[in-house]
């Protein structure tokens, strides 16, 4: 019975979405695309990226392209969004590459700890290599989806419920939320216990005490209403990051007229640049808001940082070797990313 229910839910969603598609494309000169994601409607990514992008596409196409928008997991959970996009339940979907690391393993290169200091540094480097092989083929084309736009969040910090973390030794034994992949490796190296889960699952786990803390981006602590559940945070840490991608079903893309494709491409390229700036500019405001709410921050000193950063190179090497051992070009992509960062 447990296996039947998720399949039934998926089938109902597919039938529901197919019905929308049939009615929404009745007028030959109008195009309505389904856009689904897991972010709450109040999330900064919803407000600063998704809504402006849709508005820009509609503007660039003089109203020809509009959207049926399904936020907050209305069509499915974040870990299922790639499959929902591949299967046409949604035309466009948000895919967090950590949640589908078996399908998009190479993109994890932009989530390695210690790689970059700002969202724009990580975003620009990732965008450069994501639009060429091997990532373009293996992470996107082979999955039958097209990368529309993406950005990389600022370096993650450690937020905890009861224990202040100032050095790696302070994290020993703590159960910390991880996105998986390289963050799992890093968490184990500092002696903590990685608990892999999506962002939407963290609030319940923190409230129940099954997590001691989270490795998380600053603004998302607010967006997922986690501020009341944590007491301490780090500043100046570089504990990995997260690649946010928005992808389109390749078949649906192929059915668009060229002018609509051009509009989506233009809006997407603009958003890559705009959103990383939004992320970087929003960090200090988010921290100030959380300090006012009672979160105590520890600014990591150079000696504090050394207790963490000594593991960064090891994590990158192990990440790349693991992919190489699985027949994936891990070291090739790592070299590409490091080269792009240096530009």
CSV table of C-alpha atoms in Angstrom, one decimal:
chain,number,residue,atom,x,y,z
A,1,UNK,CA,0.0,0.0,0.0
A,2,UNK,CA,2.8,2.4,0.8
A,3,UNK,CA,4.2,2.1,-2.7
A,4,UNK,CA,0.8,2.6,-4.4
A,5,UNK,CA,-0.1,5.9,-2.7
A,6,UNK,CA,2.9,8.0,-4.0
A,7,UNK,CA,2.4,6.5,-7.5
A,8,UNK,CA,-1.3,7.4,-7.4
A,9,UNK,CA,-0.5,10.9,-6.3
A,10,UNK,CA,2.0,11.3,-9.1
A,11,UNK,CA,-0.6,10.0,-11.6
A,12,UNK,CA,-3.3,12.4,-10.3
A,13,UNK,CA,-0.8,15.3,-10.6
A,14,UNK,CA,0.1,14.3,-14.2
A,15,UNK,CA,-3.6,14.1,-15.2
A,16,UNK,CA,-4.3,17.4,-13.5
A,17,UNK,CA,-1.4,19.1,-15.2
A,18,UNK,CA,-2.2,17.6,-18.6
A,19,UNK,CA,-5.8,18.9,-18.3
A,20,UNK,CA,-4.4,22.4,-17.7
A,21,UNK,CA,-2.1,22.1,-20.7
A,22,UNK,CA,-5.0,21.1,-23.0
A,23,UNK,CA,-7.2,24.1,-22.0
A,24,UNK,CA,-4.5,26.7,-21.7
A,25,UNK,CA,-3.2,26.2,-25.2
A,26,UNK,CA,-6.5,26.6,-27.0
A,27,UNK,CA,-5.5,29.9,-28.5
A,28,UNK,CA,-2.8,29.2,-31.1
A,29,UNK,CA,-1.1,32.6,-30.4
A,30,UNK,CA,-1.0,32.2,-26.7
A,31,UNK,CA,1.5,30.0,-24.7
A,32,UNK,CA,0.9,29.1,-21.1
A,33,UNK,CA,3.7,27.2,-19.3
A,34,UNK,CA,3.5,25.4,-16.0
A,35,UNK,CA,6.1,26.4,-13.5
A,36,UNK,CA,6.4,24.4,-10.3
A,37,UNK,CA,8.8,24.6,-7.3
A,38,UNK,CA,9.0,24.0,-3.6
A,39,UNK,CA,9.7,27.5,-2.2
A,40,UNK,CA,7.1,29.0,0.1
A,41,UNK,CA,5.4,32.0,-1.4
A,42,UNK,CA,7.2,34.3,1.1
A,43,UNK,CA,10.7,32.9,0.2
A,44,UNK,CA,13.2,35.4,-1.1
A,45,UNK,CA,13.9,33.3,-4.2
A,46,UNK,CA,10.2,33.4,-5.0
A,47,UNK,CA,10.0,37.2,-4.6
A,48,UNK,CA,13.4,38.1,-6.1
A,49,UNK,CA,13.9,35.5,-8.9
A,50,UNK,CA,10.8,33.5,-9.9
A,51,UNK,CA,8.2,36.2,-10.0
A,52,UNK,CA,10.4,38.8,-11.7
A,53,UNK,CA,11.6,36.2,-14.2
A,54,UNK,CA,8.0,35.2,-15.2
A,55,UNK,CA,7.0,38.9,-15.5
A,56,UNK,CA,10.0,39.6,-17.7
A,57,UNK,CA,9.3,36.7,-20.0
A,58,UNK,CA,5.7,37.8,-20.4
A,59,UNK,CA,6.8,41.4,-21.0
A,60,UNK,CA,9.5,40.3,-23.6
A,61,UNK,CA,6.9,38.3,-25.5
A,62,UNK,CA,4.3,41.1,-25.4
A,63,UNK,CA,2.0,38.9,-23.4
A,64,UNK,CA,2.3,35.8,-25.6
A,65,UNK,CA,3.9,33.6,-22.9
A,66,UNK,CA,2.2,33.4,-19.5
A,67,UNK,CA,2.5,31.0,-16.6
A,68,UNK,CA,0.4,28.6,-14.5
A,69,UNK,CA,2.5,29.0,-11.3
A,70,UNK,CA,2.6,26.2,-8.6
A,71,UNK,CA,4.7,27.2,-5.6
A,72,UNK,CA,5.2,25.6,-2.2
A,73,UNK,CA,5.2,21.9,-3.4
A,74,UNK,CA,1.8,22.1,-4.9
A,75,UNK,CA,2.7,19.7,-7.7
A,76,UNK,CA,5.4,17.8,-5.8
A,77,UNK,CA,8.3,17.9,-3.4
A,78,UNK,CA,11.6,19.4,-4.2
A,79,UNK,CA,13.3,16.0,-4.5
A,80,UNK,CA,10.7,15.0,-7.1
A,81,UNK,CA,10.9,18.1,-9.2
A,82,UNK,CA,13.4,16.8,-11.8
A,83,UNK,CA,11.2,13.8,-12.5
A,84,UNK,CA,8.0,16.0,-12.6
A,85,UNK,CA,9.7,18.2,-15.2
A,86,UNK,CA,11.1,15.2,-17.2
A,87,UNK,CA,7.7,13.7,-17.3
A,88,UNK,CA,5.9,16.8,-18.4
A,89,UNK,CA,3.8,17.3,-15.2
A,90,UNK,CA,5.4,20.7,-15.2
A,91,UNK,CA,7.1,22.5,-18.1
A,92,UNK,CA,9.5,24.3,-15.9
A,93,UNK,CA,10.8,23.2,-12.5
A,94,UNK,CA,13.2,24.2,-9.7
A,95,UNK,CA,15.9,21.5,-9.2
A,96,UNK,CA,18.3,21.7,-6.3
A,97,UNK,CA,21.1,19.6,-7.6
A,98,UNK,CA,21.9,18.2,-4.2
A,99,UNK,CA,18.5,16.6,-4.1
A,100,UNK,CA,19.2,14.7,-7.3
A,101,UNK,CA,22.9,14.2,-6.9
A,102,UNK,CA,22.6,10.8,-8.6
A,103,UNK,CA,21.2,12.5,-11.7
A,104,UNK,CA,23.2,15.7,-11.6
A,105,UNK,CA,26.5,14.9,-9.8
A,106,UNK,CA,28.8,17.2,-11.6
A,107,UNK,CA,27.0,20.4,-10.6
A,108,UNK,CA,28.0,19.7,-7.0
A,109,UNK,CA,31.4,21.2,-7.8
A,110,UNK,CA,29.9,24.6,-7.0
A,111,UNK,CA,28.9,23.4,-3.5
A,112,UNK,CA,32.4,22.5,-2.3
A,113,UNK,CA,33.4,24.3,1.0
A,114,UNK,CA,35.9,27.0,0.8
A,115,UNK,CA,35.5,27.6,-2.9
A,116,UNK,CA,34.3,31.2,-3.1
A,117,UNK,CA,33.4,34.1,-0.9
A,118,UNK,CA,30.2,35.5,-2.5
A,119,UNK,CA,27.2,34.3,-4.4
A,120,UNK,CA,28.3,36.2,-7.6
A,121,UNK,CA,31.7,34.6,-7.6
A,122,UNK,CA,30.2,31.1,-7.4
A,123,UNK,CA,27.3,31.9,-9.7
A,124,UNK,CA,29.5,33.3,-12.5
A,125,UNK,CA,31.9,30.4,-12.4
A,126,UNK,CA,29.2,27.8,-12.3
A,127,UNK,CA,27.2,29.5,-15.1
A,128,UNK,CA,30.3,29.4,-17.3
A,129,UNK,CA,30.9,25.7,-16.9
A,130,UNK,CA,27.3,24.6,-16.7
A,131,UNK,CA,26.7,25.8,-20.3
A,132,UNK,CA,29.4,23.6,-21.8
A,133,UNK,CA,30.3,20.0,-21.6
A,134,UNK,CA,30.6,17.8,-19.6
A,135,UNK,CA,28.0,19.4,-17.3
A,136,UNK,CA,25.7,20.6,-20.1
A,137,UNK,CA,25.5,17.1,-21.5
A,138,UNK,CA,25.6,14.9,-18.5
A,139,UNK,CA,23.7,16.9,-15.9
A,140,UNK,CA,21.1,18.4,-18.2
A,141,UNK,CA,20.8,17.1,-21.8
A,142,UNK,CA,21.1,13.5,-20.7
A,143,UNK,CA,18.2,14.2,-18.3
A,144,UNK,CA,16.1,15.6,-21.1
A,145,UNK,CA,15.9,19.0,-19.5
A,146,UNK,CA,17.3,22.4,-20.6
A,147,UNK,CA,19.0,24.7,-18.1
A,148,UNK,CA,17.2,28.1,-18.1
A,149,UNK,CA,18.9,29.9,-15.3
A,150,UNK,CA,20.7,29.2,-12.1
A,151,UNK,CA,22.6,30.8,-9.3
A,152,UNK,CA,24.7,29.7,-6.4
A,153,UNK,CA,23.9,30.8,-2.8
A,154,UNK,CA,26.5,32.5,-0.6
A,155,UNK,CA,28.7,30.3,1.6
A,156,UNK,CA,26.7,28.4,4.1
A,157,UNK,CA,26.9,29.0,7.9
A,158,UNK,CA,26.3,26.8,10.9
A,159,UNK,CA,23.2,27.6,13.0
A,160,UNK,CA,22.6,25.7,16.2
A,161,UNK,CA,19.8,25.3,18.7
A,162,UNK,CA,21.8,25.1,21.9
A,163,UNK,CA,25.6,25.0,21.5
A,164,UNK,CA,27.7,27.8,20.1
A,165,UNK,CA,30.1,26.7,17.4
A,166,UNK,CA,33.4,28.6,17.2
A,167,UNK,CA,35.8,25.8,16.1
A,168,UNK,CA,35.4,22.5,14.4
A,169,UNK,CA,35.8,20.8,17.8
A,170,UNK,CA,32.6,22.5,18.9
A,171,UNK,CA,30.7,20.8,16.1
A,172,UNK,CA,31.8,17.3,17.1
A,173,UNK,CA,28.8,15.0,17.7
A,174,UNK,CA,26.2,17.5,16.6
A,175,UNK,CA,23.5,16.3,14.2
A,176,UNK,CA,23.6,18.9,11.4
A,177,UNK,CA,21.3,19.2,8.4
A,178,UNK,CA,23.2,18.6,5.2
A,179,UNK,CA,22.3,18.8,1.6
A,180,UNK,CA,24.3,15.7,0.8
A,181,UNK,CA,27.3,15.2,-1.5
A,182,UNK,CA,30.3,17.3,-0.5
A,183,UNK,CA,28.5,18.7,2.5
A,184,UNK,CA,28.2,15.2,3.9
A,185,UNK,CA,31.9,14.7,3.5
A,186,UNK,CA,32.7,18.0,5.2
A,187,UNK,CA,30.3,17.5,8.1
A,188,UNK,CA,31.9,14.1,8.9
A,189,UNK,CA,35.4,15.5,8.7
A,190,UNK,CA,34.6,18.1,11.4
A,191,UNK,CA,33.2,15.3,13.6
A,192,UNK,CA,29.5,16.2,13.2
A,193,UNK,CA,26.8,13.9,12.0
A,194,UNK,CA,25.2,14.9,8.6
A,195,UNK,CA,21.5,14.4,8.4
A,196,UNK,CA,20.5,14.8,4.8
A,197,UNK,CA,17.1,16.5,4.2
A,198,UNK,CA,15.5,19.2,2.0
A,199,UNK,CA,15.1,22.7,3.3
A,200,UNK,CA,11.4,22.3,3.7
A,201,UNK,CA,11.9,19.4,6.2
A,202,UNK,CA,14.3,21.3,8.5
A,203,UNK,CA,11.7,23.1,10.6
A,204,UNK,CA,9.9,20.0,11.9
A,205,UNK,CA,13.3,18.3,12.6
A,206,UNK,CA,14.6,21.3,14.6
A,207,UNK,CA,11.3,21.7,16.5
A,208,UNK,CA,11.4,18.0,17.5
A,209,UNK,CA,15.0,18.1,18.5
A,210,UNK,CA,16.1,15.5,16.0
A,211,UNK,CA,18.5,18.1,14.6
A,212,UNK,CA,21.0,20.0,16.7
A,213,UNK,CA,21.6,22.6,14.0
A,214,UNK,CA,21.7,23.3,10.3
A,215,UNK,CA,24.3,24.2,7.7
A,216,UNK,CA,22.3,26.8,5.9
A,217,UNK,CA,22.2,30.0,3.8
A,218,UNK,CA,21.5,33.1,5.9
A,219,UNK,CA,18.4,34.4,4.2
A,220,UNK,CA,16.7,31.0,4.1
A,221,UNK,CA,16.8,30.8,7.9
A,222,UNK,CA,14.2,33.6,7.8
A,223,UNK,CA,12.3,32.2,4.7
A,224,UNK,CA,11.7,28.8,6.3
A,225,UNK,CA,10.8,30.3,9.7
A,226,UNK,CA,13.7,28.8,11.5
A,227,UNK,CA,14.7,31.9,13.5
A,228,UNK,CA,12.8,30.9,16.6
A,229,UNK,CA,14.4,27.5,16.6
A,230,UNK,CA,18.1,28.5,16.6
A,231,UNK,CA,20.1,30.5,19.1
A,232,UNK,CA,23.6,30.7,17.6
A,233,UNK,CA,25.1,31.3,14.1
A,234,UNK,CA,28.6,31.6,12.6
A,235,UNK,CA,29.8,34.5,10.5
A,236,UNK,CA,32.6,34.3,8.0
A,237,UNK,CA,32.4,30.6,7.6
A,238,UNK,CA,32.6,28.9,4.2
A,239,UNK,CA,30.9,25.5,4.7
A,240,UNK,CA,29.7,24.8,1.2
A,241,UNK,CA,26.9,26.2,-0.8
A,242,UNK,CA,23.9,25.3,-2.9
A,243,UNK,CA,23.2,25.4,-6.6
A,244,UNK,CA,19.7,26.5,-7.5
A,245,UNK,CA,18.7,25.6,-11.1
A,246,UNK,CA,15.5,26.2,-13.1
A,247,UNK,CA,15.1,23.7,-15.9
A,248,UNK,CA,12.6,23.2,-18.7
A,249,UNK,CA,11.4,19.9,-20.2
A,250,UNK,CA,13.4,19.6,-23.5
A,251,UNK,CA,10.4,18.5,-25.5
A,252,UNK,CA,8.3,21.5,-24.3
A,253,UNK,CA,11.2,23.8,-25.1
A,254,UNK,CA,11.4,22.4,-28.6
A,255,UNK,CA,7.7,23.2,-29.2
A,256,UNK,CA,8.2,26.9,-28.5
A,257,UNK,CA,8.5,29.3,-31.4
A,258,UNK,CA,12.0,30.9,-31.8
A,259,UNK,CA,10.9,34.3,-30.5
A,260,UNK,CA,9.6,32.8,-27.3
A,261,UNK,CA,12.8,30.8,-26.9
A,262,UNK,CA,14.8,33.9,-27.3
A,263,UNK,CA,12.7,35.7,-24.7
A,264,UNK,CA,13.2,32.9,-22.2
A,265,UNK,CA,16.9,33.0,-22.9
A,266,UNK,CA,17.2,36.7,-22.4
A,267,UNK,CA,15.2,36.8,-19.2
A,268,UNK,CA,17.2,33.9,-17.9
A,269,UNK,CA,20.6,35.5,-18.6
A,270,UNK,CA,19.5,38.7,-17.0
A,271,UNK,CA,18.3,36.8,-13.9
A,272,UNK,CA,21.6,35.0,-13.4
A,273,UNK,CA,23.4,38.3,-12.9
A,274,UNK,CA,20.6,40.0,-11.0
A,275,UNK,CA,19.9,37.2,-8.5
A,276,UNK,CA,23.4,36.7,-7.3
A,277,UNK,CA,23.6,40.4,-6.6
A,278,UNK,CA,20.3,40.1,-4.7
A,279,UNK,CA,21.7,37.3,-2.6
A,280,UNK,CA,24.9,39.1,-1.8
A,281,UNK,CA,23.2,42.3,-0.9
A,282,UNK,CA,20.6,40.5,1.2
A,283,UNK,CA,23.1,38.7,3.6
A,284,UNK,CA,23.8,41.6,5.9
A,285,UNK,CA,20.2,42.7,6.1
A,286,UNK,CA,19.2,39.1,7.0
A,287,UNK,CA,21.9,38.8,9.7
A,288,UNK,CA,20.8,42.2,11.2
A,289,UNK,CA,17.2,41.0,11.3
A,290,UNK,CA,18.1,37.7,13.0
A,291,UNK,CA,20.4,39.5,15.5
A,292,UNK,CA,17.4,41.7,16.4
A,293,UNK,CA,15.4,38.5,16.9
A,294,UNK,CA,17.9,37.2,19.4
A,295,UNK,CA,20.3,35.0,17.4
A,296,UNK,CA,23.9,35.4,18.7
A,297,UNK,CA,26.6,35.3,16.1
A,298,UNK,CA,30.2,34.4,16.4
A,299,UNK,CA,32.6,36.0,13.9
A,300,UNK,CA,35.1,33.3,13.1
A,301,UNK,CA,38.7,34.4,13.6
A,302,UNK,CA,41.5,33.3,11.4
A,303,UNK,CA,42.5,30.6,13.9
A,304,UNK,CA,38.9,29.5,14.2
A,305,UNK,CA,38.6,29.2,10.4
A,306,UNK,CA,41.8,27.1,10.1
A,307,UNK,CA,40.1,24.4,12.2
A,308,UNK,CA,37.5,24.1,9.4
A,309,UNK,CA,39.4,25.2,6.2
A,310,UNK,CA,42.1,22.6,6.6
A,311,UNK,CA,39.5,20.1,5.4
A,312,UNK,CA,38.3,22.0,2.3
A,313,UNK,CA,41.0,20.7,-0.1
A,314,UNK,CA,40.5,17.1,1.2
A,315,UNK,CA,36.7,17.4,0.5
A,316,UNK,CA,37.3,18.6,-3.0
A,317,UNK,CA,39.8,15.8,-3.7
A,318,UNK,CA,37.5,13.1,-2.3
A,319,UNK,CA,34.5,14.5,-4.2
A,320,UNK,CA,36.3,14.5,-7.5
A,321,UNK,CA,37.9,11.1,-6.9
A,322,UNK,CA,34.5,9.5,-6.0
A,323,UNK,CA,33.1,10.7,-9.3
A,324,UNK,CA,36.1,9.6,-11.3
A,325,UNK,CA,35.8,6.1,-9.7
A,326,UNK,CA,32.2,6.0,-10.8
A,327,UNK,CA,33.2,6.9,-14.4
A,328,UNK,CA,32.3,10.5,-14.2
A,329,UNK,CA,34.7,13.4,-15.0
A,330,UNK,CA,35.0,14.7,-11.4
A,331,UNK,CA,38.6,16.1,-11.7
A,332,UNK,CA,37.9,17.6,-15.1
A,333,UNK,CA,34.9,19.5,-13.8
A,334,UNK,CA,36.8,20.6,-10.6
A,335,UNK,CA,39.6,22.0,-12.8
A,336,UNK,CA,37.1,23.8,-15.0
A,337,UNK,CA,35.4,25.3,-11.9
A,338,UNK,CA,38.6,26.4,-10.3
A,339,UNK,CA,39.8,28.0,-13.6
A,340,UNK,CA,36.5,29.8,-14.0
A,341,UNK,CA,36.7,31.2,-10.4
A,342,UNK,CA,40.2,32.6,-11.1
A,343,UNK,CA,38.9,34.8,-13.9
